[in-house]
Amino acid sequence: MARPTAELINALRQTAYNLKQGTPYQWGHMGGCNCGNLAQELTKLNKNQIHQYAMQRHGDWNEQAEDYCSTSQMPIDLLINEMLNAGLMLEDLKHLERLDDRQVLLRFPFEERFLKHNVREDVIKYMNAWAELLEEQLLEKITLPSIDAFEWA
């Protein structure tokens, strides 16, 4: 599961919002699919640039994650590296493309867990639920000093 970071949480929420507002979505397009839309938000590249980078190597996001090399200078690997630096793990790319991370799905009532990976509304629901999960994990790590730690004048 992704490392909970404010950058990733914000990117997930902004991507879900963009999709809800009608940003281009096309599951079969490497720059306009589930991962492609999140990549746009994290990297500030447009969907055509992302697609062009991905087409320099074979495969969908699942295969791109499998073939990822951190020392490669291939544009798609540099792009994936930016996404990993924001808190994602390679497995998250695979799960996002299929909307099948168990931890995220468990946040939905049983009858709502059967999301379709290529349906815009399901992608929006999944990204928002994932952002909520990561936010909860991030907040668990934050400890504020107790009031006893302050000296009062």
Coordinates of C-alpha atoms in Angstrom, one line a residue:
M1 CA 0.0 0.0 0.0
A2 CA 1.1 3.5 -0.8
R3 CA 3.0 5.6 1.7
P4 CA 0.5 8.2 3.0
T5 CA 1.7 11.6 1.9
A6 CA -0.1 14.9 1.7
E7 CA 1.0 15.1 -2.0
L8 CA -0.5 11.8 -2.9
I9 CA -3.7 12.3 -1.0
N10 CA -4.2 15.7 -2.6
A11 CA -3.4 14.3 -6.1
L12 CA -6.0 11.5 -5.6
R13 CA -8.7 13.9 -4.6
Q14 CA -7.8 16.4 -7.3
T15 CA -7.8 13.6 -9.9
A16 CA -11.2 12.4 -8.7
Y17 CA -12.6 15.9 -8.8
N18 CA -11.2 16.5 -12.3
L19 CA -12.8 13.2 -13.5
K20 CA -16.1 14.3 -11.9
Q21 CA -15.9 17.6 -13.7
G22 CA -15.5 15.8 -17.1
T23 CA -11.7 15.7 -17.7
P24 CA -11.1 13.3 -20.6
Y25 CA -11.2 9.6 -19.5
Q26 CA -10.4 6.7 -21.7
W27 CA -9.4 3.4 -20.1
G28 CA -7.5 2.2 -23.1
H29 CA -5.3 5.3 -23.4
M30 CA -2.2 5.3 -21.2
G31 CA -2.5 9.0 -20.5
G32 CA -6.3 9.1 -20.0
C33 CA -6.9 6.0 -18.0
N34 CA -7.0 5.5 -14.2
C35 CA -3.2 5.7 -13.7
G36 CA -2.8 8.1 -16.6
N37 CA -5.1 10.6 -15.0
L38 CA -3.3 10.3 -11.6
A39 CA 0.0 10.6 -13.5
Q40 CA -1.2 13.9 -15.0
E41 CA -1.9 15.3 -11.6
L42 CA 1.4 14.1 -10.0
T43 CA 3.7 15.0 -12.9
K44 CA 1.9 17.9 -14.6
L45 CA 2.4 16.2 -18.0
N46 CA -0.6 16.0 -20.3
K47 CA -2.3 12.8 -21.3
N48 CA -0.6 12.8 -24.8
Q49 CA 2.9 13.2 -23.3
I50 CA 2.2 10.3 -20.9
H51 CA 0.8 8.1 -23.7
Q52 CA 3.8 8.9 -25.9
Y53 CA 6.2 8.0 -23.1
A54 CA 4.4 4.7 -22.4
M55 CA 4.3 3.7 -26.1
Q56 CA 8.1 3.7 -26.2
R57 CA 7.8 0.4 -24.4
H58 CA 5.2 -2.4 -24.7
G59 CA 2.2 -2.9 -22.4
D60 CA -0.4 -1.4 -20.2
W61 CA 0.3 0.1 -16.7
N62 CA 0.5 -3.3 -15.2
E63 CA 3.3 -4.3 -17.6
Q64 CA 5.0 -0.9 -17.3
A65 CA 5.1 -1.4 -13.5
E66 CA 6.6 -4.9 -14.1
D67 CA 9.2 -3.5 -16.4
Y68 CA 10.0 -0.4 -14.4
C69 CA 13.7 0.2 -13.8
S70 CA 14.7 2.9 -11.3
T71 CA 18.0 3.5 -13.1
S72 CA 16.6 3.6 -16.6
Q73 CA 16.4 7.0 -18.4
M74 CA 13.4 5.9 -20.3
P75 CA 10.7 8.6 -20.1
I76 CA 8.1 6.2 -18.7
D77 CA 10.4 5.1 -16.0
L78 CA 11.2 8.7 -15.0
L79 CA 7.4 9.3 -14.9
I80 CA 6.8 6.3 -12.7
N81 CA 9.7 7.4 -10.5
E82 CA 7.9 10.7 -9.9
M83 CA 4.8 8.8 -8.9
L84 CA 6.7 6.6 -6.6
N85 CA 8.4 9.6 -5.0
A86 CA 4.9 10.9 -4.2
G87 CA 4.2 7.8 -2.1
L88 CA 2.9 5.2 -4.6
M89 CA 4.3 1.7 -4.8
L90 CA 4.5 -0.2 -8.0
E91 CA 1.7 -2.5 -6.9
D92 CA -0.5 0.5 -6.4
L93 CA -0.3 1.2 -10.1
K94 CA -1.6 -2.3 -10.9
H95 CA -4.4 -2.0 -8.3
L96 CA -5.5 1.4 -9.5
E97 CA -5.7 0.3 -13.1
R98 CA -8.0 -2.6 -12.0
L99 CA -9.6 -0.9 -8.9
D100 CA -8.9 -4.0 -6.9
D101 CA -6.9 -3.1 -3.8
R102 CA -8.5 -5.0 -1.0
Q103 CA -7.9 -2.3 1.7
V104 CA -9.7 0.3 -0.5
L105 CA -12.5 -2.0 -1.4
L106 CA -13.2 -2.9 2.2
R107 CA -14.2 0.7 2.8
F108 CA -17.3 0.1 0.7
P109 CA -20.4 -1.8 1.7
F110 CA -20.3 -5.3 0.4
E111 CA -22.8 -4.7 -2.4
E112 CA -20.7 -1.7 -3.7
R113 CA -17.3 -3.5 -3.8
F114 CA -17.7 -4.8 -7.3
L115 CA -16.2 -1.8 -9.2
K116 CA -15.7 -1.8 -12.9
H117 CA -12.2 -0.7 -13.7
N118 CA -13.2 1.2 -16.8
V119 CA -16.2 3.2 -15.5
R120 CA -15.5 6.8 -14.7
E121 CA -17.8 6.9 -11.7
D122 CA -16.2 3.8 -10.1
V123 CA -12.7 5.3 -10.6
I124 CA -13.9 8.5 -8.8
K125 CA -15.3 6.5 -5.9
Y126 CA -12.2 4.4 -5.6
M127 CA -9.8 7.3 -5.7
N128 CA -11.8 9.2 -3.0
A129 CA -12.0 6.1 -0.8
W130 CA -8.2 5.6 -1.2
A131 CA -7.5 9.2 -0.4
E132 CA -9.6 8.8 2.8
L133 CA -7.8 5.7 3.8
L134 CA -4.4 7.3 3.2
E135 CA -5.4 10.4 5.2
E136 CA -6.5 8.3 8.1
Q137 CA -3.1 6.5 8.0
L138 CA -1.3 9.8 7.8
L139 CA -3.2 11.3 10.7
E140 CA -2.4 8.2 12.8
K141 CA 1.3 9.0 12.5
I142 CA 0.9 12.6 13.7
T143 CA 1.4 13.2 17.4
L144 CA 1.0 16.6 18.9
P145 CA 2.8 17.6 22.0
S146 CA 0.7 17.4 25.1
I147 CA -0.3 20.6 26.8
D148 CA 2.0 19.7 29.7
A149 CA 4.9 20.2 27.3
F150 CA 4.3 23.9 27.1
E151 CA 5.5 26.3 29.7
W152 CA 3.0 28.9 30.5
A153 CA 4.2 32.4 31.4

